[in-house]
mmCIF file of C-alpha atoms in Angstrom:
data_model
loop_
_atom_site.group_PDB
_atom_site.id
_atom_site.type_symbol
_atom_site.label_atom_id
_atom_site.label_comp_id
_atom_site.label_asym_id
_atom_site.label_seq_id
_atom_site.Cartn_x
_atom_site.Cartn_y
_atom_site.Cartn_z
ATOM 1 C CA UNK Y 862 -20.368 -2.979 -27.400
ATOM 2 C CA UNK Y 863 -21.295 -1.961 -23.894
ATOM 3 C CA UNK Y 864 -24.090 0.234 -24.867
ATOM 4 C CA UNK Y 865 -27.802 0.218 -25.627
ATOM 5 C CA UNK Y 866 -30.160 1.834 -28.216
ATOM 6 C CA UNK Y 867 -33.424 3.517 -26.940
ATOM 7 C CA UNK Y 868 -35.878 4.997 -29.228
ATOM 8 C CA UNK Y 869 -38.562 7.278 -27.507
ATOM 9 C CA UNK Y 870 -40.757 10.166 -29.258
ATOM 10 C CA UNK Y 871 -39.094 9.218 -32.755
ATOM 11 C CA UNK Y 872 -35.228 9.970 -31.223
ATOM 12 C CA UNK Y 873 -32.815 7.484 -30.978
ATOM 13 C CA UNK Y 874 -29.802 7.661 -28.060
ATOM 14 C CA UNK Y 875 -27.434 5.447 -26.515
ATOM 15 C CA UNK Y 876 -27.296 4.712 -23.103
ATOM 16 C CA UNK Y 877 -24.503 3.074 -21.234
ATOM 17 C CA UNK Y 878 -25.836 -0.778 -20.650
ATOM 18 C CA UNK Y 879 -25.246 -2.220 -17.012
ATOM 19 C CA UNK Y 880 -23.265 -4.701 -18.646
ATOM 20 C CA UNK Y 881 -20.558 -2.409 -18.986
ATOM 21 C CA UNK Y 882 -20.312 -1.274 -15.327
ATOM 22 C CA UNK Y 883 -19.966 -5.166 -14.457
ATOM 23 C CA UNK Y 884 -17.483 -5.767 -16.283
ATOM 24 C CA UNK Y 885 -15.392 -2.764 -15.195
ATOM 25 C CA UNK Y 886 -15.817 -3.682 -11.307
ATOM 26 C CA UNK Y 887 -14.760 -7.028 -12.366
ATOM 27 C CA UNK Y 888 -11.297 -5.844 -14.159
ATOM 28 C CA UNK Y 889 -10.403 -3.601 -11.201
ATOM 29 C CA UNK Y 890 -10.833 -6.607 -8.963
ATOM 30 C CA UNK Y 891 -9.069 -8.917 -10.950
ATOM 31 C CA UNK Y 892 -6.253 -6.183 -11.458
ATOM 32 C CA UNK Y 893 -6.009 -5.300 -7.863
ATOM 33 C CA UNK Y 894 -4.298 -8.593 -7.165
ATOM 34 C CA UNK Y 895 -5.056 -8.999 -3.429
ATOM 35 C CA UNK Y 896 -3.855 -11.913 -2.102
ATOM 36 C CA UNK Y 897 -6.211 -14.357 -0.951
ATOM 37 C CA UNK Y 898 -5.299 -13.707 2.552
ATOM 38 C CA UNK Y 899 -6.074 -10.289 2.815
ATOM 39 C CA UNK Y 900 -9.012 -10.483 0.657
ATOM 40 C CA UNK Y 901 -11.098 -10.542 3.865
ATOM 41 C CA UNK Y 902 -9.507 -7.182 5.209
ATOM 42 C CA UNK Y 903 -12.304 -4.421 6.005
ATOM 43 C CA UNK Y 904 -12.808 -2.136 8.321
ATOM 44 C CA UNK Y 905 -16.115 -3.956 9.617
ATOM 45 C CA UNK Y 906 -13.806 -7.138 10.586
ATOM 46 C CA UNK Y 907 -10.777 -5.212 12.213
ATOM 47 C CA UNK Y 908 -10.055 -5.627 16.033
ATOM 48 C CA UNK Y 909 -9.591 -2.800 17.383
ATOM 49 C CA UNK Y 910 -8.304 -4.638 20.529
ATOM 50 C CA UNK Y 911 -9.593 -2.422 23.062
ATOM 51 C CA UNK Y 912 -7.431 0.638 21.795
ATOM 52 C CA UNK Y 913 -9.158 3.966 21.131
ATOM 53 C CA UNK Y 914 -6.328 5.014 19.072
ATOM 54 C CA UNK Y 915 -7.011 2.436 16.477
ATOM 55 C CA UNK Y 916 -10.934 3.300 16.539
ATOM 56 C CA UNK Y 917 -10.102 6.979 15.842
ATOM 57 C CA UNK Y 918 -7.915 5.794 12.945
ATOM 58 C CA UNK Y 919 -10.376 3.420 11.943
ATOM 59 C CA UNK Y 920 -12.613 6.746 11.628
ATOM 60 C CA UNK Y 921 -9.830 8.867 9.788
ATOM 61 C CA UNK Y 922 -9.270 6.258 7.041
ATOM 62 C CA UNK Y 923 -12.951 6.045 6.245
ATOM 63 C CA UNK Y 924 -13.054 10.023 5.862
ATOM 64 C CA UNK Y 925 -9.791 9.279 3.536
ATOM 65 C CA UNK Y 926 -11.675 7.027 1.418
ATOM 66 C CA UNK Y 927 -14.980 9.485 1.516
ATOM 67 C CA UNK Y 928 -13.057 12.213 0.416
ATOM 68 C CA UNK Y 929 -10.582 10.648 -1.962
ATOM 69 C CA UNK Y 930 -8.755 11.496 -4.233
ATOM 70 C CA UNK Y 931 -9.681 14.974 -3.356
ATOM 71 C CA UNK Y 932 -7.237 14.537 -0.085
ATOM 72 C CA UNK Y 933 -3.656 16.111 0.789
ATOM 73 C CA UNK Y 934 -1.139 14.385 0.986
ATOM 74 C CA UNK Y 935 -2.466 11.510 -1.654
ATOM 75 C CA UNK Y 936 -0.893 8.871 0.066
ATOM 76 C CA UNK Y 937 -0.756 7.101 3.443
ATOM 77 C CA UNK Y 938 2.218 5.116 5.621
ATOM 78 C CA UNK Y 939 1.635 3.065 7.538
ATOM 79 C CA UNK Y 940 4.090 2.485 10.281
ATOM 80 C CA UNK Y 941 4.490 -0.336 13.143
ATOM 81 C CA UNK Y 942 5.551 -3.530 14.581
ATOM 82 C CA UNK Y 943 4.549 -6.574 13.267
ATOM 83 C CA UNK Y 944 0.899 -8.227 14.022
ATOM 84 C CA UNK Y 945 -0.522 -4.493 14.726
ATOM 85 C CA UNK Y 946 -2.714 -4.498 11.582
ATOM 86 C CA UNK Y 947 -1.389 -2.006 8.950
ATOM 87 C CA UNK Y 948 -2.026 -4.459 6.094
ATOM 88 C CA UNK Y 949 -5.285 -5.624 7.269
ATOM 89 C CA UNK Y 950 -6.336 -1.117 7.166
ATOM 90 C CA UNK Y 951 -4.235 -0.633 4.295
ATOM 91 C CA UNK Y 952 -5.990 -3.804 2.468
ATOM 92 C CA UNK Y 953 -9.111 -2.129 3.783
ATOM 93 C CA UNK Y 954 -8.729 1.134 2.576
ATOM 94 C CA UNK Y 955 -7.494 -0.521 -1.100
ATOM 95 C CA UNK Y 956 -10.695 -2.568 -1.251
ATOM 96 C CA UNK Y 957 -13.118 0.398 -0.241
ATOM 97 C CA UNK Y 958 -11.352 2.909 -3.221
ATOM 98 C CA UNK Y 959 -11.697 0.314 -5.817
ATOM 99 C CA UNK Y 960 -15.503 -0.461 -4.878
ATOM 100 C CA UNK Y 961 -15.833 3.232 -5.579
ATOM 101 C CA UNK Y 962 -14.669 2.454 -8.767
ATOM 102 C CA UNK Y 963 -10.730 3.540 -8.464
ATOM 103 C CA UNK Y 964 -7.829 1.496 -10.111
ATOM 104 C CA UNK Y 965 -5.704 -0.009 -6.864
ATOM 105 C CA UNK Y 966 -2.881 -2.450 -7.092
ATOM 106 C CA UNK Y 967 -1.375 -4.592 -4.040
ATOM 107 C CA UNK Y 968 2.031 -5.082 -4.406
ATOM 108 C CA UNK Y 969 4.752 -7.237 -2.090
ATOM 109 C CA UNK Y 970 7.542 -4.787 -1.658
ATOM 110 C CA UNK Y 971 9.820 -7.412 -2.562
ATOM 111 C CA UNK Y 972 7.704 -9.692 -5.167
ATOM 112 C CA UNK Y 973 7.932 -6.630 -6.813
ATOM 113 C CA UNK Y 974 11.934 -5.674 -6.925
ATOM 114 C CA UNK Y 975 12.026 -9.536 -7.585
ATOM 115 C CA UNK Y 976 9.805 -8.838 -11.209
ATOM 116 C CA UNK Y 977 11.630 -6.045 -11.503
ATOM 117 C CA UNK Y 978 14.626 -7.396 -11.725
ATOM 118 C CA UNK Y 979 13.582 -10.186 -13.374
ATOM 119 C CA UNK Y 980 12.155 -8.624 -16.875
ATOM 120 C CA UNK Y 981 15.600 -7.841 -17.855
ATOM 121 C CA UNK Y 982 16.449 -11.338 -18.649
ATOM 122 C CA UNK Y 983 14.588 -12.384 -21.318
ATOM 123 C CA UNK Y 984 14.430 -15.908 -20.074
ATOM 124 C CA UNK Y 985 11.978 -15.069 -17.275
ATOM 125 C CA UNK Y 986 9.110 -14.583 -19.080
ATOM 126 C CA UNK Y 987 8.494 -11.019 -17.269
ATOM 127 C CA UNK Y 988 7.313 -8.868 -19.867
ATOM 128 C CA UNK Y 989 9.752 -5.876 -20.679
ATOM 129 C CA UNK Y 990 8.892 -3.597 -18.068
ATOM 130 C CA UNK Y 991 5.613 -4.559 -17.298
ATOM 131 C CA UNK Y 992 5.911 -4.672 -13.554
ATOM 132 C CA UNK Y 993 7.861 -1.273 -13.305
ATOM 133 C CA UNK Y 994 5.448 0.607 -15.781
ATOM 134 C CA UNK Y 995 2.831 -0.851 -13.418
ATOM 135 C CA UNK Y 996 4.237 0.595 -10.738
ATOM 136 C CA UNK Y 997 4.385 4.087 -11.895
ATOM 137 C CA UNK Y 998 1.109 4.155 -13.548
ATOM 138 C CA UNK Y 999 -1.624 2.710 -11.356
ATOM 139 C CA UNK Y 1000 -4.036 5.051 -9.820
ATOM 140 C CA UNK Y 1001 -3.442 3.682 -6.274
ATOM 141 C CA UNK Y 1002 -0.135 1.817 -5.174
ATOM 142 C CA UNK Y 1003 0.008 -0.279 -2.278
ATOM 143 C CA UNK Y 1004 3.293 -1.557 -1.528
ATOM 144 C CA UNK Y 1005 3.545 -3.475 1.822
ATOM 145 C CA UNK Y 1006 6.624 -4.377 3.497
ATOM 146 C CA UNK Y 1007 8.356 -1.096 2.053
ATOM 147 C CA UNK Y 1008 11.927 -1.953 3.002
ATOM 148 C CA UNK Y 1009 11.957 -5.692 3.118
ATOM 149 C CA UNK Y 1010 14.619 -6.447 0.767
ATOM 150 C CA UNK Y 1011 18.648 -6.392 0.778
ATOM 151 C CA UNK Y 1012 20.192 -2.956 0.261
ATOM 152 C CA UNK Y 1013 21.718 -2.555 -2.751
ATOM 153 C CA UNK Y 1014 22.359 0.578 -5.022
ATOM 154 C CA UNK Y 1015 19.901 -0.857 -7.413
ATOM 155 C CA UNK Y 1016 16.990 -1.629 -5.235
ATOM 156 C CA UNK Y 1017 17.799 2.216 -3.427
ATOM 157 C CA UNK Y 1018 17.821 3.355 -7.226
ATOM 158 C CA UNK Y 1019 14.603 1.909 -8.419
ATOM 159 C CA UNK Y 1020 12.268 2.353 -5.012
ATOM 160 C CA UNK Y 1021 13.246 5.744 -5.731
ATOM 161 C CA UNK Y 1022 12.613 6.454 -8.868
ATOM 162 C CA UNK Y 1023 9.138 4.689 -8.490
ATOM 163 C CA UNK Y 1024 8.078 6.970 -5.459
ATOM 164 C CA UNK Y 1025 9.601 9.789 -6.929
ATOM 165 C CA UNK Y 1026 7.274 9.588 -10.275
ATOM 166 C CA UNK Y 1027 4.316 8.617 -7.937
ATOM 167 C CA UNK Y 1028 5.190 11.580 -5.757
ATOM 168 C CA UNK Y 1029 5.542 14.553 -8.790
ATOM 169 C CA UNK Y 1030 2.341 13.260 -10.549
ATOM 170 C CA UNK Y 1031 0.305 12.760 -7.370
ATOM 171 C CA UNK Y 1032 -0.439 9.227 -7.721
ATOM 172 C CA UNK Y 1033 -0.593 7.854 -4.128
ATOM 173 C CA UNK Y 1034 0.963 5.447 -2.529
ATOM 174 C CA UNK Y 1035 -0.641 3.452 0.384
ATOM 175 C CA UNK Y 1036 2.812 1.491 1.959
ATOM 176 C CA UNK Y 1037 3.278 -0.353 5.389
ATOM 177 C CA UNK Y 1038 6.423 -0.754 6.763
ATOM 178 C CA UNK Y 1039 8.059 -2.337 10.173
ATOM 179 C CA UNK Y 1040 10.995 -0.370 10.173
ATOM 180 C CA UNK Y 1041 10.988 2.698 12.741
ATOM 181 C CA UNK Y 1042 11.554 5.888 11.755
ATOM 182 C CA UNK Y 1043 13.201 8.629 14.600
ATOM 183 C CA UNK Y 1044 10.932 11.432 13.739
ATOM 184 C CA UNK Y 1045 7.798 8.996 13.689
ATOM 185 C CA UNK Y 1046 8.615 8.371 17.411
ATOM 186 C CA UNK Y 1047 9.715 5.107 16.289
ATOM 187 C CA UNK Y 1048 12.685 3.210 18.567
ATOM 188 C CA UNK Y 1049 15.548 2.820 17.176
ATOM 189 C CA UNK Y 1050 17.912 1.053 20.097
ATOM 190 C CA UNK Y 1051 16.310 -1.570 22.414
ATOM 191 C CA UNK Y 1052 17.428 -2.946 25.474
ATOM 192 C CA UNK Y 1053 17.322 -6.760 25.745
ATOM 193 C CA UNK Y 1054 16.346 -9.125 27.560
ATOM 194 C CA UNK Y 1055 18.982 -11.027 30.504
ATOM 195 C CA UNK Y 1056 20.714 -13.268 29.273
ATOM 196 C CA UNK Y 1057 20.726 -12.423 25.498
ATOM 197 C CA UNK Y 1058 24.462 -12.491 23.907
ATOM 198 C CA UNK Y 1059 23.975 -8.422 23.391
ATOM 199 C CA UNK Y 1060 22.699 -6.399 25.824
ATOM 200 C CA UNK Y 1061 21.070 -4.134 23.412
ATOM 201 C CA UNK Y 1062 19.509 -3.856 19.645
ATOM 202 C CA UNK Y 1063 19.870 -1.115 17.192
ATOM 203 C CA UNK Y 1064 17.732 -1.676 15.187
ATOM 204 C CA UNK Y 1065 17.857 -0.563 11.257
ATOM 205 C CA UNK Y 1066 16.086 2.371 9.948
ATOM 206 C CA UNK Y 1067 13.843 2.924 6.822
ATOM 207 C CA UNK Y 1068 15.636 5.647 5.624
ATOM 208 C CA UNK Y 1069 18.578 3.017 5.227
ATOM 209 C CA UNK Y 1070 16.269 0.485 3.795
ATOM 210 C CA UNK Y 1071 15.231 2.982 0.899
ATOM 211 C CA UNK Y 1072 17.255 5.729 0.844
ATOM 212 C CA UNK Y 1073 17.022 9.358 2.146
ATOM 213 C CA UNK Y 1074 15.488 10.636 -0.719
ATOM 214 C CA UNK Y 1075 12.943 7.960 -1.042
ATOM 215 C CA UNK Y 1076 12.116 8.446 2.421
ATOM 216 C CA UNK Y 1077 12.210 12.648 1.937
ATOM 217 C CA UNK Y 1078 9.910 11.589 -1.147
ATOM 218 C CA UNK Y 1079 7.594 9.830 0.749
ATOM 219 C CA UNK Y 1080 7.076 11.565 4.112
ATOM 220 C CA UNK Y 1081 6.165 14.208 1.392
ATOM 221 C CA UNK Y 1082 3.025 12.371 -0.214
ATOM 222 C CA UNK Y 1083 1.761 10.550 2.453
ATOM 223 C CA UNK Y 1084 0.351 11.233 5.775
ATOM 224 C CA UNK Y 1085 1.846 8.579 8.670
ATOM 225 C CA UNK Y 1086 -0.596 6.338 10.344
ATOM 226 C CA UNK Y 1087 1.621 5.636 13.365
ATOM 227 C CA UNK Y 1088 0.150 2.301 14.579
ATOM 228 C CA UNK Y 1089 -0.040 1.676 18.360
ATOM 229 C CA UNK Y 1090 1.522 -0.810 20.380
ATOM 230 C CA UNK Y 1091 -1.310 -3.382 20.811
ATOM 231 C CA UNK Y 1092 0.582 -6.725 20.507
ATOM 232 C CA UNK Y 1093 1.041 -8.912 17.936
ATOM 233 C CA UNK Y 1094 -2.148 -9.810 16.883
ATOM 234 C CA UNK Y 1095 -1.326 -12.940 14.935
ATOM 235 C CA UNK Y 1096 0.286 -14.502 17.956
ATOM 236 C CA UNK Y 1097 -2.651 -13.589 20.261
ATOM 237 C CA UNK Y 1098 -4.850 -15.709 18.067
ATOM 238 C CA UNK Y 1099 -2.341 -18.423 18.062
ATOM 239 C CA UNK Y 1100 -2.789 -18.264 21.802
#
C-alpha cells in the first residue's frame, strides 16, 4: 500500500514507506521518455567550447531549475543553429526538474504531430487522444525541433492550440528550435558562398513554421535562450 504502521507510547500512525518514493522516481523516469541519446545530457558533461556566453547560461538554467516552478515566464526557448547544444541544456534542465521530483515529458516536435494525427484512425493503434491530452497536461513539456514539420492549416491549428492551453494554465514549455526569429537577432537572408546556383538564402521563419499566434503565445511563456554561434558541435567531434 505504500505506507507503514508504527506503534510508539500505545499510538499507532502511518508513515509514508520509502518504497513509495522509489517507485514514484521510477514512473517519472519511465514517463519522461528521453531518448537514449540524450539520456546522458547534464550540465556537468556540456562543452562549453571556450564561450563565456554558454557558461553564464549554463549558470542561469541551474538558478531556473533552483527556483522552479516558482519562475516567470514558466517556460524556456531555446533558439540556434544546429550542433550548438540546445537539446543537450534543454535535456539537462528536463532531467534536473524531474530528479526534483517534477512530471517532464520529451517530445519530437514532429513524432508528436505524427501521433497526433495518427489516433484519429482507429487502425493505428494510437489511443484516442492520448498523445494530445499528453501534451496539454504534463507538468513540463519539452518539445524539440518546434517547427520541423510541413505547414499545413492543421499542424498551425493544433501547435497552437497546445501552446495556447500550456500558455493560459501556466504549464511550461521547454522547446528548441533552428529556425531564426528577427526580433531574437536571428538572420533571416544569407549570402552564399561563390559559385552556389543562388547568390543568397532566405531563410524561413518560425513564425511561418507555427503560426503568429503560436509564436505571440510562446514568446509570452518562455524566456529565449539565444544560443551562440560556437560551431556545430557534432561535426567538430566528427573531425
Amino acid at each position: 500500500m505504500g505506507w507503514k504502521i508504527l506503534e510508539k507510547d500505545g499510538l499507532t500512525a502511518a508513515q509514508r514507506c520509502e518504497c513509495r518514493v522509489d517507485s514514484r522516481a521510477d514512473s517519472l523516469w519511465k514517463r519522461a521518455r528521453i531518448p537514449a541519446n540524450y539520456l546522458g545530457d547534464r550540465f556537468d558533461n556540456f562543452s562549453d567550447r571556450g564561450s563565456s556566453e554558454l557558461r553564464m547560461m549554463q549558470l542561469q538554467l541551474s538558478r531556473y531549475c533552483q527556483e522552479f516552478p516558482a519562475v516567470d515566464p514558466p517556460g524556456l526557448l531555446f533558439i540556434g543553429e544546429p550542433g550548438t547544444g540546445k537539446t543537450h541544456l534543454a535535456v539537462a534542465v528536463l532531467q534536473r526538474l524531474i530528479e526534483a521530483g517534477h512530471e517532464g515529458i520529451f517530445v519530437d516536435y514532429q513524432n508528436l504531430l505524427q501521433r497526433i494525427r495518427a489516433s484519429y484512425d482507429p487502425s493505428s493503434g494510437e489511443s484516442p487522444r492520448e498523445a494530445y491530452e499528453m501534451a496539454l497536461e504534463c507538468d513540463v513539456l519539452l518539445l524539440d525541433d518546434l517547427g520541423a514539420h510541413r505547414v499545413t492549416d492543421w499542424v498551425e491549428d493544433t501547435v497552437t492550440s497546445i501552446i495556447t492551453y500550456r500558455c493560459n494554465e501556466r504549464k511550461p514549455i521547454i522547446a528548441t528550435t533552428n529556425l531564426p526569429d528577427a526580433e531574437m537577432g536571428g538572420t533571416l537572408i544569407e549570402r552564399m558562398p561563390e559559385g552556389s546556383p543562388a547568390r543568397f538564402d532566405v531563410k524561413t521563419t518560425l513564425a511561418e513554421k507555427i503560426g503568429m499566434r503560436a509564436r505571440s503565445r510562446l514568446f509570452e511563456m518562455c524566456k529565449i535562450i539565444r544560443m551562440p554561434k560556437v560551431g556545430d558541435f557534432r561535426v567538430a567531434m566528427r573531425r
